[in-house]
Coordinates of C-alpha atoms in Angstrom, one line a residue:
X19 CA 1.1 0.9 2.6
X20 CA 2.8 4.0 3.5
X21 CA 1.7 7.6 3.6
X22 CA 2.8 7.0 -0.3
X23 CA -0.1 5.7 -1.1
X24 CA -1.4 8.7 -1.9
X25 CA -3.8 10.4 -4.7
X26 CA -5.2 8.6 -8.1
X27 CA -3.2 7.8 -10.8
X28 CA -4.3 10.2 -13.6
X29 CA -1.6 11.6 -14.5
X30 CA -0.5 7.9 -15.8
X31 CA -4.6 6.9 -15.9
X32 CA -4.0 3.6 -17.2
X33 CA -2.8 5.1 -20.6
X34 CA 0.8 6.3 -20.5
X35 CA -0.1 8.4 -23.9
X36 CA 2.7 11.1 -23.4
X37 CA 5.4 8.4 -21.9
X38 CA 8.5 7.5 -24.5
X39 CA 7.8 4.5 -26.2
X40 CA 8.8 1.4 -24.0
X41 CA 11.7 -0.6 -24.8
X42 CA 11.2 -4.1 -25.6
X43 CA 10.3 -6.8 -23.2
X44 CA 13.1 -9.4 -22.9
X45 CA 12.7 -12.7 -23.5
X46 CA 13.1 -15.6 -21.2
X47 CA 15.7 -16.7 -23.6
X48 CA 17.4 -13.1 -23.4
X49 CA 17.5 -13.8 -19.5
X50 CA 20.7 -15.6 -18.2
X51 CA 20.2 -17.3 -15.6
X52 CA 23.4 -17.8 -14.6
X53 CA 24.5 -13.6 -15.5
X54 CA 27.3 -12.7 -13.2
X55 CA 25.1 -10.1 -11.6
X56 CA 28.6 -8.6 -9.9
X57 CA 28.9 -6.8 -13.6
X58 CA 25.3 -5.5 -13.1
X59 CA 24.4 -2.5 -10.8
X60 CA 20.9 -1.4 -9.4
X61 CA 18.9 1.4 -8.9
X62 CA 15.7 0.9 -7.2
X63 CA 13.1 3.2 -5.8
X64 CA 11.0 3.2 -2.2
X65 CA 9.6 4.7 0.2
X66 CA 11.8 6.0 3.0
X67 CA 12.2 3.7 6.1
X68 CA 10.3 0.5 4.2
X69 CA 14.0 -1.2 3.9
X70 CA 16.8 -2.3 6.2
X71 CA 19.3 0.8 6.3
X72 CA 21.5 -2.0 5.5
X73 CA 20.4 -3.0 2.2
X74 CA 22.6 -1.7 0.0
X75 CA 25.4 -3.4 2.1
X76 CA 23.4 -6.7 2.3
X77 CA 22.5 -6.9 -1.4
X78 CA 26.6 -6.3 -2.1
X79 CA 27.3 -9.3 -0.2
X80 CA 24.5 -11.8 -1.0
X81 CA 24.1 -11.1 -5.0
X82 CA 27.7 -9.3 -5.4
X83 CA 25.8 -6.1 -6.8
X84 CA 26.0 -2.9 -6.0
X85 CA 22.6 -1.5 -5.2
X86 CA 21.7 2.4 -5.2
X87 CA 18.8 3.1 -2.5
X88 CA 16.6 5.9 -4.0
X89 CA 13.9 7.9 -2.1
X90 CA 10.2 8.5 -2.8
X91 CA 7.9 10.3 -0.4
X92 CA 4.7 9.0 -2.2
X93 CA 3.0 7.2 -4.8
X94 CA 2.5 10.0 -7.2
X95 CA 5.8 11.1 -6.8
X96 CA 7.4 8.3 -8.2
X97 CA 4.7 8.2 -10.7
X98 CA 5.1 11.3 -12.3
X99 CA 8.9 10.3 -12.8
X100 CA 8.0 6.8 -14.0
X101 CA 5.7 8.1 -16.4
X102 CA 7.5 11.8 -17.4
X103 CA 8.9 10.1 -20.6
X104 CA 13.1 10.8 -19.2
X105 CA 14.9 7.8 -18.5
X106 CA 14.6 7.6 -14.9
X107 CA 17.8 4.9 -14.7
X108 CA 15.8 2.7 -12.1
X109 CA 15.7 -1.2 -12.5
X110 CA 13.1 -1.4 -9.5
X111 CA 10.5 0.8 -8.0
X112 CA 8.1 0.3 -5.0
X113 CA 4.6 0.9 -5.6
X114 CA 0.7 0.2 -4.4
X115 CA -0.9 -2.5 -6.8
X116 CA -3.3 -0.3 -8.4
X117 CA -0.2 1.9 -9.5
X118 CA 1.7 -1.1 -10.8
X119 CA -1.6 -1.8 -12.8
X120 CA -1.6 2.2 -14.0
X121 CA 2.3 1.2 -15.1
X122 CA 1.4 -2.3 -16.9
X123 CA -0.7 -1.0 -18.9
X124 CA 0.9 2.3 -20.1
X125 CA 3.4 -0.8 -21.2
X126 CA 6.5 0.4 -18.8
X127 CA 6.9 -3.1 -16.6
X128 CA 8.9 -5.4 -17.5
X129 CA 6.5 -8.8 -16.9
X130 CA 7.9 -11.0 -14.3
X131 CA 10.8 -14.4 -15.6
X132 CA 9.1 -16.8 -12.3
X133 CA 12.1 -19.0 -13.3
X134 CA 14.6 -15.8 -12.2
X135 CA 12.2 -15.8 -8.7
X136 CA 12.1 -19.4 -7.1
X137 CA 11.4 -17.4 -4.0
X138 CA 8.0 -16.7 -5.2
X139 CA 6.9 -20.1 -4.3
X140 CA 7.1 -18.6 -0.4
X141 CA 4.3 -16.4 -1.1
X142 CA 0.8 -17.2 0.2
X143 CA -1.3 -18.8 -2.7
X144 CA -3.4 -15.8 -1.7
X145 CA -1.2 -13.7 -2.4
X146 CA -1.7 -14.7 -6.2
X147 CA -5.2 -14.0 -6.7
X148 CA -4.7 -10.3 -6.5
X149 CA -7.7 -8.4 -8.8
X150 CA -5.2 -5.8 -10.1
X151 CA -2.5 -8.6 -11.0
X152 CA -3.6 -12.5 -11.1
X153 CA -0.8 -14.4 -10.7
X154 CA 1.7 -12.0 -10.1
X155 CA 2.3 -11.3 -13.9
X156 CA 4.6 -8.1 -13.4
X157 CA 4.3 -7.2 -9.4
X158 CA 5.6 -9.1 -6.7
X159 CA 3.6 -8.3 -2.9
X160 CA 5.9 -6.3 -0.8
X161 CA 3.5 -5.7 2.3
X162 CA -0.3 -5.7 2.4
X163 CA -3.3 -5.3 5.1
X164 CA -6.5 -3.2 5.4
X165 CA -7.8 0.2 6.4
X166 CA -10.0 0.5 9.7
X167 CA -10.6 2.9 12.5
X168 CA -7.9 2.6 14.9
X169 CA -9.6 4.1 18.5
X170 CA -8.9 5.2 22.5
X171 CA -10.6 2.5 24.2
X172 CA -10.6 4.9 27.3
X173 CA -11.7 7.9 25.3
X174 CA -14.5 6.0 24.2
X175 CA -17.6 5.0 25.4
X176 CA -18.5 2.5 22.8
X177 CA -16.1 0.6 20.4
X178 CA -17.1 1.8 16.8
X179 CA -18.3 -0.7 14.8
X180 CA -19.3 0.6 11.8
X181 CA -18.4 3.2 9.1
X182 CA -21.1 5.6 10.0
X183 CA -19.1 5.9 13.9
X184 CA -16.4 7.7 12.4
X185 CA -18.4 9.9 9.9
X186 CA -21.2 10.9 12.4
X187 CA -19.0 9.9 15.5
X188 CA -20.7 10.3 19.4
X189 CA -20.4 13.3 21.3
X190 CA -17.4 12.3 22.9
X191 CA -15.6 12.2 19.4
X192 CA -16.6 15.2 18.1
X193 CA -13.7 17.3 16.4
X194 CA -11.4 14.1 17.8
X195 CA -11.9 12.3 14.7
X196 CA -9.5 12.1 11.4
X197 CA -9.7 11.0 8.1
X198 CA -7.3 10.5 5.1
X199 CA -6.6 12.6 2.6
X200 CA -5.9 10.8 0.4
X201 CA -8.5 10.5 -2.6
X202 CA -9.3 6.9 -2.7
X203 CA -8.8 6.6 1.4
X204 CA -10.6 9.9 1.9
X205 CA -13.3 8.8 0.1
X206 CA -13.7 5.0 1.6
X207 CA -15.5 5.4 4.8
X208 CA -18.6 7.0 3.3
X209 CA -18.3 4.2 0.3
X210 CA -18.7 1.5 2.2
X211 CA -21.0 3.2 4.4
X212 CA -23.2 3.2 1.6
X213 CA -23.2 -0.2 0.4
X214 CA -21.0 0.9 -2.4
X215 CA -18.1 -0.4 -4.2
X216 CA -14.6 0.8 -3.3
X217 CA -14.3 1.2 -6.9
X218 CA -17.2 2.5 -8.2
X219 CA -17.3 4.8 -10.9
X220 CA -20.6 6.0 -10.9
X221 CA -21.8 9.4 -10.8
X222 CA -24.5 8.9 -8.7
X223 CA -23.0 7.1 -6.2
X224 CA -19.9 9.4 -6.1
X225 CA -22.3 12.8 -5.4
X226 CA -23.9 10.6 -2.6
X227 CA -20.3 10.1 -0.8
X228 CA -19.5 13.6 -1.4
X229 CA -22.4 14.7 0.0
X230 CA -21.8 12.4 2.9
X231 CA -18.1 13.4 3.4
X232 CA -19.1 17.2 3.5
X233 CA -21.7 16.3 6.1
X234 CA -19.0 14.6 8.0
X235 CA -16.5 17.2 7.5
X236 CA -17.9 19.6 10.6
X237 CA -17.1 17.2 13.4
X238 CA -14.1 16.2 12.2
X239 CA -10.5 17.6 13.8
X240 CA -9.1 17.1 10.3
X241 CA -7.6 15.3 7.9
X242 CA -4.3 13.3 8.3
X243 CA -2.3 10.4 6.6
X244 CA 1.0 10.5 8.9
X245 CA 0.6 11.5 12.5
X246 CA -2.7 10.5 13.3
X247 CA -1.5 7.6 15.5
X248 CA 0.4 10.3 17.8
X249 CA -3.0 12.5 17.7
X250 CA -4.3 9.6 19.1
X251 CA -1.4 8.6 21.3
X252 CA -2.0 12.1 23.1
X253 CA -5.4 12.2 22.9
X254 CA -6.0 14.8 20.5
X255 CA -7.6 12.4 18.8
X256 CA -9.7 9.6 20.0
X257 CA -10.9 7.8 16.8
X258 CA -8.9 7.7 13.4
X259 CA -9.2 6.3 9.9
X260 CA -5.9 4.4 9.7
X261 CA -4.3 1.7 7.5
X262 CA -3.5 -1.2 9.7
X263 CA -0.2 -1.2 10.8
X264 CA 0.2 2.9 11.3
X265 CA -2.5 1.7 14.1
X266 CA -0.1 1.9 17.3
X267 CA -2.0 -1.0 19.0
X268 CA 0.8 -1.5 20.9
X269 CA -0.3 0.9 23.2
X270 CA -2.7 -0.1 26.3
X271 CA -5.5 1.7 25.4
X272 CA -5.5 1.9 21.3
X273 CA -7.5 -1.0 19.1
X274 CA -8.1 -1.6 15.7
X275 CA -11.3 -2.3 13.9
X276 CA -12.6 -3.4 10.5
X277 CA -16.1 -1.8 10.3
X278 CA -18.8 -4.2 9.8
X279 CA -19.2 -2.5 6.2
X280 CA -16.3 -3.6 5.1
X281 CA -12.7 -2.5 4.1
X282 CA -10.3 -2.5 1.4
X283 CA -7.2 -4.7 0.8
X284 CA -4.1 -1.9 0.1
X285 CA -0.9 -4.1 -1.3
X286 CA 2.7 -2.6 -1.9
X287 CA 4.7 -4.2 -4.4
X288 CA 7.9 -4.3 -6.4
X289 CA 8.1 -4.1 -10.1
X290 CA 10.8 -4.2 -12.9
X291 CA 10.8 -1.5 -15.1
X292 CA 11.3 -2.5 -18.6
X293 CA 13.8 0.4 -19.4
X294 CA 16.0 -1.7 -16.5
X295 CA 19.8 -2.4 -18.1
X296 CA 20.2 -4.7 -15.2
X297 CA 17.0 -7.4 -15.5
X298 CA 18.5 -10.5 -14.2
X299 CA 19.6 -8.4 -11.3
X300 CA 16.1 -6.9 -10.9
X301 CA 14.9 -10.2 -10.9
X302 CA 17.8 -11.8 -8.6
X303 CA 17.0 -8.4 -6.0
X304 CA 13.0 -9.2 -5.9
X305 CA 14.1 -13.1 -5.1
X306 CA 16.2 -12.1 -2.4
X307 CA 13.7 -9.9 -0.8
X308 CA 11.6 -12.7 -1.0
X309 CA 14.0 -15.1 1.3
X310 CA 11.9 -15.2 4.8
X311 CA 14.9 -14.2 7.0
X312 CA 15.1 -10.7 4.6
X313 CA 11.2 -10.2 4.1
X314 CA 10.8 -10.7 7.8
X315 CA 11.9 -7.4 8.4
X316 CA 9.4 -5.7 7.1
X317 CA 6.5 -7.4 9.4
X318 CA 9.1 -7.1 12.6
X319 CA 9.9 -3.4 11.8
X320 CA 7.7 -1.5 10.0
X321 CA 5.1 -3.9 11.2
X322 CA 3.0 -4.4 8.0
X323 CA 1.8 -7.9 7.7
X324 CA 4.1 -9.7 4.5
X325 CA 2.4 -11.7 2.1
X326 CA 5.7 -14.5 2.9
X327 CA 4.1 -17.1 4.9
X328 CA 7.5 -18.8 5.7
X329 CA 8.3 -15.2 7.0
X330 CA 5.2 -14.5 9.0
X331 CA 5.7 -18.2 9.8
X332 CA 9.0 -17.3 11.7
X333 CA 7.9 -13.9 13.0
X334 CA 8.3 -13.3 16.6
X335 CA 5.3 -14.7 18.5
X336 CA 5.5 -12.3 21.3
X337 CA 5.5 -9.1 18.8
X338 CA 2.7 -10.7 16.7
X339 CA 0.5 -11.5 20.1
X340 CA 1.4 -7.7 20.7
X341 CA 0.0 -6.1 17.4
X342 CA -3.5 -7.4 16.6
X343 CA -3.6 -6.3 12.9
X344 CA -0.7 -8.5 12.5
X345 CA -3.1 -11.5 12.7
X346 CA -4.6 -10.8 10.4
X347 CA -5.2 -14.0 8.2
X348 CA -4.6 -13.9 4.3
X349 CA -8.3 -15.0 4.2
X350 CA -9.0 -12.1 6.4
X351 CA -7.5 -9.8 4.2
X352 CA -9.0 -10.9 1.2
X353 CA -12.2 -10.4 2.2
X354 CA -11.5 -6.6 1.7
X355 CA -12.1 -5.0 -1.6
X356 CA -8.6 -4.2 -4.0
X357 CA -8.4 -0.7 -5.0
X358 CA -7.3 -1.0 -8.5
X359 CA -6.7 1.5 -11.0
X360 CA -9.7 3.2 -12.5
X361 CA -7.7 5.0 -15.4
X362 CA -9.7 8.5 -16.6
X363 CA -12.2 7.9 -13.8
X364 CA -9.6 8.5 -11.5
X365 CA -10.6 12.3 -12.4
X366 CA -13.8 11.6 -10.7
X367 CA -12.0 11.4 -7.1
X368 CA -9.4 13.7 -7.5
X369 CA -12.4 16.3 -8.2
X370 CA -14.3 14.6 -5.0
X371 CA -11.4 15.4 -2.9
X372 CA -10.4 18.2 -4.0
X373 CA -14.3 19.5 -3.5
X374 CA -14.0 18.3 -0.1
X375 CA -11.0 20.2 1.0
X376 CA -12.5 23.4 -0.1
X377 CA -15.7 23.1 1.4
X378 CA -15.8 25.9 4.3

């Protein structure tokens, strides 16, 4: 998860009505197993500092392919250009599971050939059960964790415990608390406060955590999705909403909590697109992420838990001992709620936040 996880997926919604028509799927039998992949090139799509600068380098010399690193600041970035109708020219493209749901189903991914990714037997078996995609039809789990309120342990006189800390937070917290955002992250806190679901599409229920956001909104220094672990670094802060691993709990006095409400479970992924020229490369790319020694990096550098259990298997002890959210069990992190695409209810928290921001 990434800062790009940002905003609902309308303007795709699950529908894809204005995209160009999709190309056709190919086969298993169209595959070749055995392409020579140094006659195929690749484009792919991520966020910026989620891969090795090295990639393109490291991808030339393991599949003998050359590899074009593209940049997208968030989710709805890339998917207005996945979904604009032009052809985009990417094979691969980086994206939160609820997106790569909004994508499947406006019929733009290209389903997964398993046989092309042996290294999907490295994933947890958790890491198959995913709401938005069982069995990892057409994503593959990049990174994944959970959303909590990351805290000053100094600052604070009580460890929060609960949802209803950060929205009505102590007097010590008062305008030293932030919250996302983002719509679906924005709106979380005050969903699970309630008792509700993560992704409820009720009316009802959706006036209540308006109404409980905009009560919160007063005591609240503001709303960030990027620096909020340096507001809290320098004290500015003293209790943010924060996904996981942007909680610096490296530091002394920072911790991380999953409020007794519960939480979500956020997944990253990689998809083919189905407008890809280059699919057994696609596919031969996704496999070679998926070796341990390269998906490792992810959880050592950008320190997001991987859903590679032979990676997080071989992950520095010391480094894992030093970040609590990294362990974080796959049990653990299933017992979270997937945010999955709500198609043209979307609407309903895109008008929630936007209602929000405005309110004086």
């Amino acid at each position: 998860m990434t800062a790009g996880l940002a905003l609902a997926v309308s303007a795709c919604g699950g529908g894809g009505a204005d995209t160009a028509a999709p190309a056709a799927s190919a086969s298993s039998a169209q595959l070749n197993p055995n392409a020579d992949l140094s006659k195929q090139s690749l484009t792919i799509s991520v966020w910026d500092g989620y891969t090795p600068k090295e990639l393109a380098a490291e991808v030339k010399d393991k599949l003998k392919t050359d590899l074009k690193v593209t940049l997208h600041d968030t989710n709805e970035a890339i998917m207005a250009k996945l979904t604009g109708g032009a052809d985009t020219g990417l094979d691969v493209a980086f994206v939160s599971g609820q997106y790569a749901q909004a994508l499947n189903e406006a019929g733009l991914l290209e389903p997964l050939h398993p046989e092309l990714i042996p290294n999907l037997a490295n994933l947890y078996p958790e890491a198959k059960e995913l709401s938005y995609d069982k069995g990892n039809v057409f994503s593959v789990p990049y990174t994944w964790g959970t959303t909590g309120i990351c805290y000053r342990t100094d600052l604070m006189k009580t460890a929060p415990t609960s949802w209803n800390d950060l929205l009505d937070p102590p007097a010590e917290a008062v305008k030293k608390v932030t919250m996302m955002t983002t719509e679906r992250w924005l709106a979380l806190p005050a969903i699970k406060a309630l008792g509700y679901s993560v992704n409820t599409k009720n009316d009802e229920e959706i006036a209540k955590v308006k109404a409980k956001l905009l009560e919160a909104k007063p005591k609240l220094l503001g709303y960030d999705d990027t620096t909020f672990g340096d507001k809290l670094k320098s004290g500015e802060a003293v209790m943010v909403e924060a996904w996981d691993g942007w909680c610096p709990t490296t530091e002394e006095n920072i911790k991380f909590a999953v409020p007794k409400e519960g939480s979500d479970l956020w997944v990253d992924t990689m998809v083919v697109l189905k407008s890809s020229k280059n699919k057994e490369a696609a596919h031969a790319f996704i496999n070679y992420i998926l070796d341990p020694k390269v998906h490792g990096w992810a959880a050592e550098n950008i320190l997001y838990k991987v859903p590679n259990k032979a990676a997080m298997d071989a992950m520095n002890p010391e480094l894992k001992a030093a970040n609590a959210p990294l362990q974080m069990s796959p049990s653990d992190l299933l017992k979270g709620e997937s945010i999955i695409d709500l198609g043209e209810d979307s609407l309903k928290f895109t008008k929630l936040a936007t209602e929000v921001a405005a309110q004086q």
